């Protein structure tokens, strides 16, 4: 696992600061962060989003300067740490199995996750904070460690970053309550602990994450009104509101993310034979296996009457439903928040299949090798490394969209 | 949970403090012009300069002008405002929310003018008395004059009045709001004759 983590860091760090210009939405994110930090106001239609991610980027800009290191360093850290967290969560949910290693490897070597971790997308920190919350909550429920207040803190940070996990957060709490009840430990004292640490504390942390907004003179009543207005405003958005709607369509509609192979991106040709590329994809070789894997793991968990085994598929569904049912266009980078649960389910399906055919070592070795080789092939074209065109023609021939940067 | 007797009360105390903070921090960050004054200016640039130099922050603005902001009326010639003074003030945290009071006789004209503006990502939101512009840096309440009742008397506002946009009767009612204390202000700007002094950028 240490080797996977090191490689995850290398793929996210290597050459990330070489591109001294904004990549894709960085032009929005960095302007947003600087305006938020300087004036407390937002830029580029970001007023309705929670503000913690902007504060984080502003913090790294203050620390490292207004340059690629300042813009991207936080996502490199959070993206790499997320790999460690999925391993730790896997170990708690599927003890004494290969699931943690397989799931962490899938995420570590997912070319799209590597691409997103090398930019400023908010999906990376919000996934990190949510996994941190899950891990700390499971340490409490499974190992009886005193991590409940820290779980509440992480839950608040998740809420303060983006609203992807509004269904998944209470789902995890319900699971924790179920586990405590199952063990006969759900006393009134535990209920008080839950209310204080998993309700009051996260709300307080969430409110504090709006420190810059409150610093503009607002009060809590105005905050409530603003949140109501933002819900209304988000429902009014349609495709025409997005200047980059070609790009919005290129990543596919949410229902396509785990069904069709999708490739799109940007290029800068250096000659007829060489160029720099920022290619995005839905990592089709692996993500197209996710839905069947979810089905298999749910059936297995149902037969075993195991709530623990059911949790990752349920978390996946809770996040995916929010995206599928949202009454507004959704960009494909939102898939980032689904990947930990998708890959936990896929890894579980692989271990079940391997055990079924009684070829565990061979299956795991093939799976890990395939993940790594695919990542090695894709890495140069997701990271703007100068590459010859010829070896990547199979990818370029199926691109849905190719812009220039 | 170990140390529960300490950690739970500590968290409750922290949460209560945060709740109190949400009501006190914002108002504490508002800054006002001292002493209160009324000045006559001749351009939006001068209003912009005055607001910045007065050190005001986190404020409500109540605007009695023909045009809200150049950003919503981009073809203004020899008229107030010739620059996006409100946009700038909101961006810099000087104004957090604005009330744009419109003469009734041009209400429909203003509504269509704003509706046609491509700066808005989403259309205005209708309210009981007018509509709301959900602006990137704060909301702007657009209200016809006949429907306007100052309801924020406890918070002093930055007031901008363009007398040329109002009839004597309307002007008298505006003055009444101020004299009666319904509308209190620490910094009132009267827009004087602009046709001779506004410099187009």
Coordinates of C-alpha atoms in Angstrom, one line a residue:
Chain A
X1 CA 0.0 0.0 0.0
X2 CA 2.9 2.4 0.8
X3 CA 4.1 1.9 -2.8
X4 CA 0.6 2.7 -4.2
X5 CA 0.5 5.9 -2.0
X6 CA 4.0 6.9 -3.2
X7 CA 3.0 6.4 -6.8
X8 CA -0.3 8.2 -6.3
X9 CA 1.7 11.2 -5.0
X10 CA 4.1 11.0 -7.9
X11 CA 1.3 10.9 -10.5
X12 CA -0.3 13.9 -8.9
X13 CA 2.8 15.9 -8.3
X14 CA 5.1 15.2 -11.3
X15 CA 5.1 18.2 -13.6
X16 CA 2.0 19.7 -12.1
X17 CA 3.6 23.1 -11.6
X18 CA 5.2 23.2 -15.1
X19 CA 2.1 24.6 -16.7
X20 CA 2.3 28.2 -15.6
X21 CA -1.2 29.1 -16.9
X22 CA -4.8 28.4 -15.8
X23 CA -6.1 25.0 -16.8
X24 CA -9.8 24.8 -17.6
X25 CA -11.9 26.1 -14.6
X26 CA -8.8 27.3 -12.7
X27 CA -9.4 30.7 -14.2
X28 CA -12.7 30.7 -12.3
X29 CA -11.5 29.0 -9.1
X30 CA -8.4 31.2 -8.6
X31 CA -10.2 34.5 -9.2
X32 CA -12.9 33.3 -6.8
X33 CA -10.3 32.4 -4.1
X34 CA -8.5 35.7 -4.4
X35 CA -11.7 37.8 -4.4
X36 CA -13.0 35.8 -1.4
X37 CA -9.7 36.2 0.5
X38 CA -9.3 39.9 -0.3
X39 CA -12.8 41.3 -0.2
X40 CA -15.0 38.5 1.1
X41 CA -16.9 38.6 -2.1
X42 CA -17.1 35.9 -4.8
X43 CA -16.5 35.8 -8.5
X44 CA -17.9 34.0 -11.5
X45 CA -21.3 33.0 -10.2
X46 CA -19.9 31.3 -7.2
X47 CA -22.0 33.1 -4.5
X48 CA -24.3 30.1 -3.8
X49 CA -21.5 27.6 -3.2
X50 CA -20.0 27.0 0.2
X51 CA -16.7 28.9 0.6
X52 CA -14.2 26.6 2.3
X53 CA -12.5 25.5 -0.9
X54 CA -11.9 29.1 -1.9
X55 CA -10.4 29.8 1.5
X56 CA -8.1 26.8 1.2
X57 CA -6.8 27.9 -2.3
X58 CA -6.5 31.5 -1.0
X59 CA -4.5 30.1 1.9
X60 CA -2.1 28.2 -0.3
X61 CA -1.8 31.3 -2.6
X62 CA -0.8 33.4 0.4
X63 CA 1.6 30.6 1.4
X64 CA 3.3 29.8 -1.9
X65 CA 2.4 32.8 -4.1
X66 CA 0.0 33.5 -6.9
X67 CA 1.5 30.8 -9.1
X68 CA 0.9 27.1 -10.0
X69 CA 2.2 26.0 -6.6
X70 CA -0.2 28.3 -4.8
X71 CA -3.1 27.3 -7.0
X72 CA -2.7 23.5 -7.1
X73 CA -0.8 22.3 -4.1
X74 CA -3.9 21.8 -1.9
X75 CA -5.5 19.4 -4.4
X76 CA -2.3 17.4 -4.8
X77 CA -2.3 16.9 -1.0
X78 CA -6.1 16.1 -0.8
X79 CA -6.0 13.9 -3.9
X80 CA -3.2 11.8 -2.5
X81 CA -4.6 11.7 1.0
X82 CA -7.9 10.5 -0.4
X83 CA -6.1 7.4 -1.6
X84 CA -4.9 6.7 1.9
X85 CA -8.4 7.2 3.3
X86 CA -10.1 4.9 0.9
X87 CA -7.6 2.2 2.0
X88 CA -8.3 2.9 5.7
X89 CA -12.1 2.8 5.1
X90 CA -11.8 -0.4 3.1
X91 CA -9.9 -2.0 5.9
X92 CA -12.7 -1.1 8.4
X93 CA -15.5 -2.2 6.1
X94 CA -13.8 -5.3 4.5
X95 CA -11.3 -6.5 7.1
X96 CA -8.8 -9.2 6.1
X97 CA -9.5 -8.9 2.4
X98 CA -7.8 -7.4 -0.7
X99 CA -10.6 -4.8 -1.1
X100 CA -8.7 -1.9 0.6
X101 CA -5.7 -2.4 -1.6
X102 CA -7.6 -2.9 -4.8
X103 CA -9.9 0.1 -4.2
X104 CA -7.0 2.4 -3.3
X105 CA -5.1 1.3 -6.4
X106 CA -8.1 2.0 -8.6
X107 CA -8.4 5.5 -7.2
X108 CA -4.7 6.2 -7.1
X109 CA -4.2 5.2 -10.8
X110 CA -7.5 6.6 -12.2
X111 CA -6.3 8.9 -15.0
X112 CA -9.3 11.3 -14.6
X113 CA -8.8 11.5 -10.8
X114 CA -5.1 12.2 -11.4
X115 CA -6.1 15.0 -13.8
X116 CA -8.6 16.5 -11.4
X117 CA -6.1 16.3 -8.5
X118 CA -3.6 18.3 -10.5
X119 CA -6.0 21.3 -10.8
X120 CA -8.1 23.3 -8.4
X121 CA -11.4 21.5 -8.7
X122 CA -13.4 21.5 -5.4
X123 CA -14.5 17.9 -5.9
X124 CA -11.1 16.8 -4.6
X125 CA -11.2 18.5 -1.1
X126 CA -14.9 17.7 -0.6
X127 CA -14.2 14.0 -1.3
X128 CA -11.3 14.1 1.1
X129 CA -13.3 15.7 3.9
X130 CA -16.2 13.2 3.4
X131 CA -13.9 10.2 3.5
X132 CA -12.2 11.6 6.6
X133 CA -15.6 11.9 8.2
X134 CA -16.5 8.3 7.2
X135 CA -13.2 7.0 8.5
X136 CA -13.4 8.7 11.9
X137 CA -17.1 7.7 12.2
X138 CA -16.2 4.1 11.5
X139 CA -13.3 4.1 13.9
X140 CA -15.9 5.0 16.5
X141 CA -18.5 2.5 15.5
X142 CA -16.2 -0.4 14.6
X143 CA -13.3 0.1 16.9
X144 CA -14.9 2.2 19.7
X145 CA -12.2 4.8 19.4
X146 CA -12.9 8.4 20.7
X147 CA -13.1 9.9 17.2
X148 CA -16.7 11.1 17.2
X149 CA -15.9 14.8 17.7
X150 CA -13.3 14.7 15.0
X151 CA -15.9 13.0 12.7
X152 CA -18.3 15.9 13.4
X153 CA -15.5 18.3 12.6
X154 CA -14.8 16.6 9.3
X155 CA -18.6 16.5 8.5
X156 CA -18.7 20.3 9.0
X157 CA -15.7 20.7 6.7
X158 CA -17.5 18.5 4.1
X159 CA -20.6 20.7 4.3
X160 CA -18.5 23.8 4.1
X161 CA -16.9 22.7 0.8
X162 CA -19.7 21.6 -1.4
X163 CA -23.2 20.0 -1.1
X164 CA -22.6 16.7 -2.8
X165 CA -23.0 14.6 0.3
X166 CA -26.3 15.9 1.7
X167 CA -27.9 12.4 1.5
X168 CA -24.7 10.5 2.2
X169 CA -23.9 12.3 5.4
X170 CA -27.1 11.3 7.2
X171 CA -26.9 7.8 5.7
X172 CA -23.6 7.3 7.4
X173 CA -25.1 8.5 10.7
X174 CA -28.0 6.1 10.3
X175 CA -25.5 3.3 9.8
X176 CA -23.6 4.3 12.9
X177 CA -26.8 4.4 14.9
X178 CA -27.7 0.9 13.5
X179 CA -24.3 -0.4 14.5
X180 CA -24.6 0.9 18.0
X181 CA -28.1 -0.5 18.4
X182 CA -26.9 -3.8 17.0
X183 CA -24.3 -4.0 19.8
X184 CA -26.8 -2.9 22.4
X185 CA -24.8 0.3 23.1
X186 CA -27.4 2.8 21.9
X187 CA -27.9 4.5 25.3
X188 CA -29.3 7.9 25.9
X189 CA -25.8 9.1 26.6
X190 CA -24.7 7.9 23.1
X191 CA -27.7 9.7 21.5
X192 CA -26.7 12.9 23.2
X193 CA -23.1 12.4 22.0
X194 CA -24.5 11.9 18.4
X195 CA -26.7 15.0 18.6
X196 CA -23.8 17.2 19.9
X197 CA -21.0 15.9 17.8
X198 CA -22.8 14.9 14.5
X199 CA -25.4 17.7 14.4
X200 CA -24.5 20.7 16.5
X201 CA -20.7 20.6 15.9
X202 CA -20.9 20.2 12.0
X203 CA -23.5 23.1 11.8
X204 CA -21.2 25.3 13.8
X205 CA -18.2 24.4 11.7
X206 CA -20.2 25.0 8.5
X207 CA -21.3 28.4 9.7
X208 CA -17.7 29.3 10.6
X209 CA -16.6 28.3 7.1
X210 CA -18.7 31.3 5.9
X211 CA -16.5 33.7 7.9
X212 CA -15.7 35.9 5.0
X213 CA -19.3 36.2 4.0
X214 CA -20.4 37.1 7.6
X215 CA -17.5 39.5 7.6
X216 CA -19.3 41.5 4.9
X217 CA -21.8 42.6 7.5
X218 CA -24.4 39.8 7.2
X219 CA -26.2 38.1 10.0
X220 CA -27.7 34.6 10.4
X221 CA -31.1 35.7 9.2
X222 CA -29.6 37.0 6.0
X223 CA -27.7 33.8 5.7
X224 CA -30.9 31.7 5.8
X225 CA -32.4 34.0 3.1
X226 CA -29.3 33.7 1.0
X227 CA -29.5 29.9 1.1
X228 CA -33.1 29.9 0.1
X229 CA -32.4 32.3 -2.8
X230 CA -29.4 30.1 -3.8
X231 CA -31.7 27.0 -4.0
X232 CA -34.1 28.9 -6.2
X233 CA -31.2 30.3 -8.4
X234 CA -29.7 26.8 -8.9
X235 CA -33.0 25.5 -10.1
X236 CA -33.2 28.4 -12.7
X237 CA -29.9 27.4 -14.3
X238 CA -30.0 25.7 -17.7
X239 CA -27.6 24.9 -20.5
X240 CA -27.8 28.5 -21.9
X241 CA -26.3 29.8 -18.6
X242 CA -23.0 28.1 -19.3
X243 CA -20.6 29.8 -21.7
X244 CA -18.7 26.5 -22.0
X245 CA -21.7 24.4 -22.9
X246 CA -19.8 22.4 -25.6
X247 CA -17.5 21.3 -22.9
X248 CA -20.4 20.6 -20.6
X249 CA -21.8 18.2 -23.2
X250 CA -18.5 16.5 -23.9
X251 CA -18.2 14.9 -20.5
X252 CA -21.5 13.2 -21.0
X253 CA -24.8 13.4 -19.1
X254 CA -24.6 11.9 -15.6
X255 CA -26.5 8.7 -16.6
X256 CA -23.8 8.1 -19.2
X257 CA -20.8 8.2 -16.8
X258 CA -20.8 4.5 -16.0
X259 CA -22.3 3.2 -19.2
X260 CA -20.5 4.7 -22.2
X261 CA -16.7 5.2 -22.9
X262 CA -16.1 9.0 -22.8
X263 CA -13.0 10.9 -23.9
X264 CA -12.6 14.6 -24.4
X265 CA -10.1 17.4 -23.6
X266 CA -7.7 20.0 -24.8
X267 CA -4.5 20.0 -26.9
X268 CA -1.6 22.2 -27.8
X269 CA 0.1 20.9 -30.9
X270 CA 3.9 21.5 -30.9
X271 CA 4.3 20.0 -34.4
X272 CA 2.5 17.6 -36.7
X273 CA 3.9 14.7 -34.6
X274 CA 4.0 16.1 -31.1
X275 CA 1.8 17.9 -28.7
X276 CA 0.7 18.6 -25.1
X277 CA -2.7 17.1 -24.1
X278 CA -5.1 17.5 -21.2
X279 CA -7.4 14.5 -21.9
X280 CA -10.3 13.7 -19.6
X281 CA -12.1 10.4 -19.7
X282 CA -14.4 8.3 -17.6
X283 CA -11.7 5.7 -17.2
X284 CA -13.9 3.3 -19.2
X285 CA -12.1 0.0 -18.7
X286 CA -12.8 0.2 -15.0
X287 CA -15.8 2.5 -14.6
X288 CA -17.9 0.5 -17.0
X289 CA -17.6 -2.4 -14.5
X290 CA -19.0 -0.3 -11.6
X291 CA -22.7 -0.8 -12.1
X292 CA -22.5 -4.6 -12.5
X293 CA -20.2 -4.7 -9.4
X294 CA -22.6 -2.6 -7.4
X295 CA -25.4 -5.1 -8.3
X296 CA -23.2 -8.0 -7.3
X297 CA -22.1 -6.5 -4.0
X298 CA -25.7 -5.6 -3.1
X299 CA -26.9 -9.1 -3.8
X300 CA -24.0 -10.6 -1.8
X301 CA -24.6 -8.2 1.1
X302 CA -28.3 -8.9 1.0
X303 CA -27.7 -12.6 1.2
X304 CA -25.2 -12.2 4.0
X305 CA -27.5 -9.7 5.9
X306 CA -24.5 -7.4 6.2
X307 CA -25.2 -3.7 6.6
X308 CA -21.5 -3.0 6.5
X309 CA -21.2 -4.6 3.0
X310 CA -24.3 -2.7 1.9
X311 CA -23.0 0.7 2.9
X312 CA -20.6 1.6 0.0
X313 CA -23.3 0.8 -2.7
X314 CA -25.8 2.8 -0.7
X315 CA -23.4 5.7 -0.4
X316 CA -22.8 5.6 -4.1
X317 CA -26.5 5.6 -4.8
X318 CA -27.2 8.4 -2.4
X319 CA -24.6 10.7 -4.1
X320 CA -25.5 9.6 -7.6
X321 CA -29.2 10.1 -7.1
X322 CA -28.6 13.7 -6.0
X323 CA -26.7 14.3 -9.3
X324 CA -29.2 12.4 -11.5
X325 CA -32.2 14.2 -10.0
X326 CA -30.6 17.7 -9.8
X327 CA -32.7 20.1 -11.9
X328 CA -29.6 21.7 -13.4
X329 CA -26.8 20.7 -15.8
X330 CA -23.9 18.9 -14.1
X331 CA -20.3 18.8 -15.3
X332 CA -18.6 15.5 -15.6
X333 CA -16.0 16.3 -12.9
X334 CA -18.7 15.7 -10.3
X335 CA -18.2 12.0 -10.9
X336 CA -15.1 12.5 -8.7
X337 CA -17.2 12.3 -5.5
X338 CA -18.7 8.9 -6.6
X339 CA -15.4 7.2 -7.2
X340 CA -14.5 6.0 -3.7
X341 CA -17.7 4.1 -3.4
X342 CA -17.7 2.9 -7.0
X343 CA -14.2 1.5 -6.6
X344 CA -14.9 0.0 -3.2
X345 CA -17.8 -1.9 -4.8
X346 CA -15.7 -2.8 -7.8
X347 CA -12.9 -4.1 -5.6
X348 CA -15.4 -6.1 -3.6
X349 CA -16.8 -7.6 -6.8
X350 CA -13.2 -8.6 -7.8
X351 CA -12.5 -10.3 -4.5
X352 CA -15.8 -12.2 -4.6
X353 CA -15.1 -13.3 -8.2
X354 CA -11.5 -14.3 -7.4
X355 CA -12.7 -16.3 -4.4
X356 CA -15.4 -17.9 -6.5
X357 CA -13.0 -19.2 -9.2
X358 CA -10.4 -19.8 -6.5
X359 CA -7.6 -17.8 -8.3
X360 CA -7.2 -15.0 -5.9
X361 CA -3.5 -14.2 -6.3
X362 CA -3.6 -14.4 -10.1
X363 CA -6.8 -12.2 -10.4
X364 CA -5.4 -9.6 -8.0
X365 CA -2.1 -9.5 -9.8
X366 CA -3.7 -9.1 -13.2
X367 CA -6.1 -6.5 -11.9
X368 CA -3.4 -4.4 -10.2
X369 CA -1.1 -4.7 -13.3
X370 CA -3.9 -3.7 -15.7
X371 CA -4.7 -0.6 -13.5
X372 CA -1.1 0.4 -13.4
X373 CA -0.4 -0.1 -17.1
X374 CA -3.5 1.8 -18.2
X375 CA -2.4 4.7 -15.9
X376 CA 1.1 4.7 -17.3
X377 CA -0.3 4.9 -20.8
X378 CA -2.7 7.7 -20.0
X379 CA -0.6 9.7 -17.7
X380 CA 1.3 11.7 -20.3
X381 CA -1.9 12.9 -22.0
X382 CA -3.7 13.8 -18.8
X383 CA -0.7 15.9 -17.5
X384 CA 0.3 18.0 -20.5
X385 CA 3.6 16.2 -21.0
X386 CA 5.1 16.6 -24.5
X387 CA 4.2 13.3 -26.3
X388 CA 4.3 11.9 -29.8
X389 CA 0.8 11.7 -31.3
X390 CA 1.1 8.2 -32.9
X391 CA 0.9 6.0 -29.7
X392 CA -2.3 7.9 -28.6
X393 CA -4.2 7.8 -31.9
X394 CA -6.6 5.2 -30.5
X395 CA -7.6 7.7 -27.8
X396 CA -7.7 10.7 -30.1
X397 CA -9.9 8.9 -32.6
X398 CA -12.7 8.5 -30.1
X399 CA -12.6 12.0 -28.5
X400 CA -16.0 13.7 -28.3
X401 CA -14.5 17.2 -28.0
X402 CA -11.1 18.6 -28.5
X403 CA -10.4 22.2 -27.6
X404 CA -7.1 24.1 -27.6
X405 CA -5.3 25.5 -24.6
Chain B
X1 CA -16.4 8.4 24.9
X2 CA -13.3 9.2 27.1
X3 CA -13.2 12.7 28.5
X4 CA -16.9 13.0 27.7
X5 CA -17.6 15.1 30.7
X6 CA -15.3 17.7 29.3
X7 CA -15.6 17.3 25.5
X8 CA -19.5 17.4 25.3
X9 CA -19.9 20.6 27.3
X10 CA -16.9 22.1 25.4
X11 CA -18.5 21.4 22.1
X12 CA -21.9 22.7 23.3
X13 CA -20.2 25.9 24.4
X14 CA -18.4 26.2 21.1
X15 CA -21.7 25.7 19.2
X16 CA -23.5 28.3 21.3
X17 CA -20.6 30.8 20.8
X18 CA -20.8 30.2 17.1
X19 CA -24.5 30.9 17.0
X20 CA -24.0 34.1 18.9
X21 CA -21.1 34.9 16.6
X22 CA -23.4 34.7 13.5
X23 CA -25.5 37.5 14.9
X24 CA -22.8 39.7 16.1
X25 CA -19.7 39.3 13.9
X26 CA -21.4 40.8 10.7
X27 CA -22.8 43.9 12.4
X28 CA -19.5 44.4 14.2
X29 CA -17.7 44.4 10.8
X30 CA -20.0 47.2 9.5
X31 CA -18.3 50.6 9.5
X32 CA -20.1 53.9 9.3
X33 CA -19.1 57.4 8.3
X34 CA -18.5 59.6 11.3
X35 CA -20.0 62.2 11.6
X36 CA -23.0 61.7 9.4
X37 CA -23.1 64.0 6.4
X38 CA -25.0 64.9 3.3
X39 CA -22.9 65.9 0.2
X40 CA -23.8 67.0 -3.3
X41 CA -21.7 65.3 -6.0
X42 CA -21.9 65.3 -9.8
X43 CA -20.7 61.9 -10.9
X44 CA -20.6 58.3 -10.0
X45 CA -16.9 58.5 -9.9
X46 CA -17.2 61.0 -7.1
X47 CA -19.6 58.7 -5.2
X48 CA -17.2 55.8 -5.7
X49 CA -14.3 58.0 -4.4
X50 CA -16.4 59.2 -1.4
X51 CA -17.5 55.7 -0.4
X52 CA -13.9 54.4 -0.6
X53 CA -12.4 57.3 1.2
X54 CA -15.0 57.3 4.0
X55 CA -14.0 53.8 5.2
X56 CA -17.5 52.5 5.1
X57 CA -17.9 48.7 4.9
X58 CA -20.6 46.0 4.9
X59 CA -23.5 48.4 4.3
X60 CA -27.0 48.7 2.9
X61 CA -27.4 51.2 0.1
X62 CA -30.7 52.8 -0.7
X63 CA -30.6 54.3 -4.2
X64 CA -33.2 56.8 -5.5
X65 CA -31.8 57.2 -9.1
X66 CA -33.1 56.8 -12.6
X67 CA -30.5 54.2 -13.5
X68 CA -29.2 51.6 -11.1
X69 CA -25.7 51.0 -12.4
X70 CA -23.9 51.4 -15.7
X71 CA -23.6 47.6 -15.9
X72 CA -27.4 47.5 -16.3
X73 CA -27.7 50.6 -18.5
X74 CA -24.6 50.4 -20.7
X75 CA -25.7 53.1 -23.2
X76 CA -25.8 56.0 -20.8
X77 CA -24.6 59.2 -22.2
X78 CA -24.2 62.3 -20.1
X79 CA -26.2 60.7 -17.3
X80 CA -25.7 59.2 -13.9
X81 CA -24.0 56.8 -13.3
X82 CA -21.2 56.9 -15.9
X83 CA -19.3 54.1 -14.1
X84 CA -20.2 50.9 -12.3
X85 CA -19.9 52.5 -8.9
X86 CA -22.4 50.1 -7.2
X87 CA -20.8 47.0 -8.7
X88 CA -17.4 48.2 -7.5
X89 CA -18.7 49.0 -4.0
X90 CA -20.3 45.5 -3.8
X91 CA -17.2 43.9 -5.1
X92 CA -15.0 45.6 -2.5
X93 CA -17.4 44.8 0.4
X94 CA -18.6 48.4 0.9
X95 CA -22.2 47.5 0.0
X96 CA -23.6 44.1 0.9
X97 CA -27.2 44.7 -0.2
X98 CA -28.9 47.5 -2.2
X99 CA -32.4 48.8 -2.5
X100 CA -33.0 50.4 -5.9
X101 CA -36.1 52.6 -5.7
X102 CA -37.6 53.3 -9.1
X103 CA -40.1 56.1 -10.1
X104 CA -43.4 54.4 -10.8
X105 CA -43.8 56.0 -14.2
X106 CA -40.7 54.2 -15.5
X107 CA -41.1 50.9 -13.6
X108 CA -41.9 48.8 -16.7
X109 CA -39.1 50.4 -18.6
X110 CA -36.6 49.6 -15.9
X111 CA -37.9 46.1 -15.6
X112 CA -37.4 45.4 -19.3
X113 CA -34.1 47.1 -19.2
X114 CA -32.9 44.8 -16.5
X115 CA -34.5 41.8 -18.0
X116 CA -32.7 42.3 -21.3
X117 CA -29.3 42.6 -19.6
X118 CA -27.0 39.7 -20.4
X119 CA -25.0 40.3 -17.2
X120 CA -27.6 38.5 -15.2
X121 CA -27.0 34.7 -15.2
X122 CA -30.6 34.0 -14.1
X123 CA -33.7 36.2 -14.4
X124 CA -34.8 38.5 -11.6
X125 CA -36.7 36.8 -8.8
X126 CA -40.2 38.3 -8.2
X127 CA -40.9 39.5 -4.7
X128 CA -44.1 40.8 -3.1
X129 CA -43.2 44.4 -3.9
X130 CA -40.9 44.2 -6.9
X131 CA -38.1 41.9 -7.8
X132 CA -34.7 40.8 -6.6
X133 CA -31.5 40.7 -8.6
X134 CA -29.4 37.9 -7.2
X135 CA -26.1 39.6 -7.8
X136 CA -22.8 37.9 -7.5
X137 CA -21.7 40.1 -4.6
X138 CA -25.0 40.8 -2.9
X139 CA -28.7 41.1 -3.6
X140 CA -30.3 44.1 -5.1
X141 CA -34.0 44.7 -4.3
X142 CA -35.7 46.7 -7.1
X143 CA -38.9 48.3 -5.8
X144 CA -41.3 50.9 -7.3
X145 CA -41.4 54.1 -5.3
X146 CA -45.1 53.7 -4.4
X147 CA -44.3 50.3 -2.8
X148 CA -41.2 51.4 -0.9
X149 CA -41.5 51.6 2.8
X150 CA -38.2 51.8 4.6
X151 CA -38.1 48.8 6.9
X152 CA -34.5 48.8 8.0
X153 CA -34.5 51.9 10.2
X154 CA -32.3 50.3 12.8
X155 CA -29.4 50.1 10.3
X156 CA -28.1 53.3 8.8
X157 CA -27.9 53.2 5.0
X158 CA -25.8 54.7 2.3
X159 CA -28.3 56.8 0.5
X160 CA -28.0 58.1 -3.1
X161 CA -30.6 60.5 -4.4
X162 CA -30.8 61.9 -7.9
X163 CA -33.4 64.7 -7.6
X164 CA -33.7 65.0 -11.4
X165 CA -35.4 61.6 -11.5
X166 CA -38.2 62.6 -9.1
X167 CA -41.2 64.9 -9.1
X168 CA -41.4 67.5 -6.3
X169 CA -44.1 65.4 -4.6
X170 CA -41.9 62.3 -4.7
X171 CA -38.9 64.3 -3.6
X172 CA -40.9 65.6 -0.7
X173 CA -41.8 62.0 0.3
X174 CA -38.2 60.9 0.2
X175 CA -37.3 63.9 2.4
X176 CA -40.1 62.8 4.7
X177 CA -38.6 59.3 5.1
X178 CA -35.3 60.9 6.1
X179 CA -36.7 63.6 8.4
X180 CA -39.0 61.2 10.2
X181 CA -36.2 58.8 10.8
X182 CA -37.8 56.0 8.8
X183 CA -34.7 56.1 6.6
X184 CA -31.5 56.9 8.5
X185 CA -28.3 57.5 6.8
X186 CA -24.7 58.4 7.8
X187 CA -23.8 59.3 4.3
X188 CA -26.3 60.8 1.9
X189 CA -25.3 61.7 -1.6
X190 CA -27.3 64.1 -3.6
X191 CA -26.6 63.9 -7.3
X192 CA -26.4 67.4 -8.7
X193 CA -26.6 68.5 -12.3
X194 CA -24.6 65.9 -14.1
X195 CA -25.0 66.9 -17.7
X196 CA -22.2 69.5 -17.5
X197 CA -19.8 67.6 -15.2
X198 CA -20.0 63.8 -15.9
X199 CA -17.0 62.8 -17.9
X200 CA -17.7 59.7 -20.0
X201 CA -15.0 57.1 -19.6

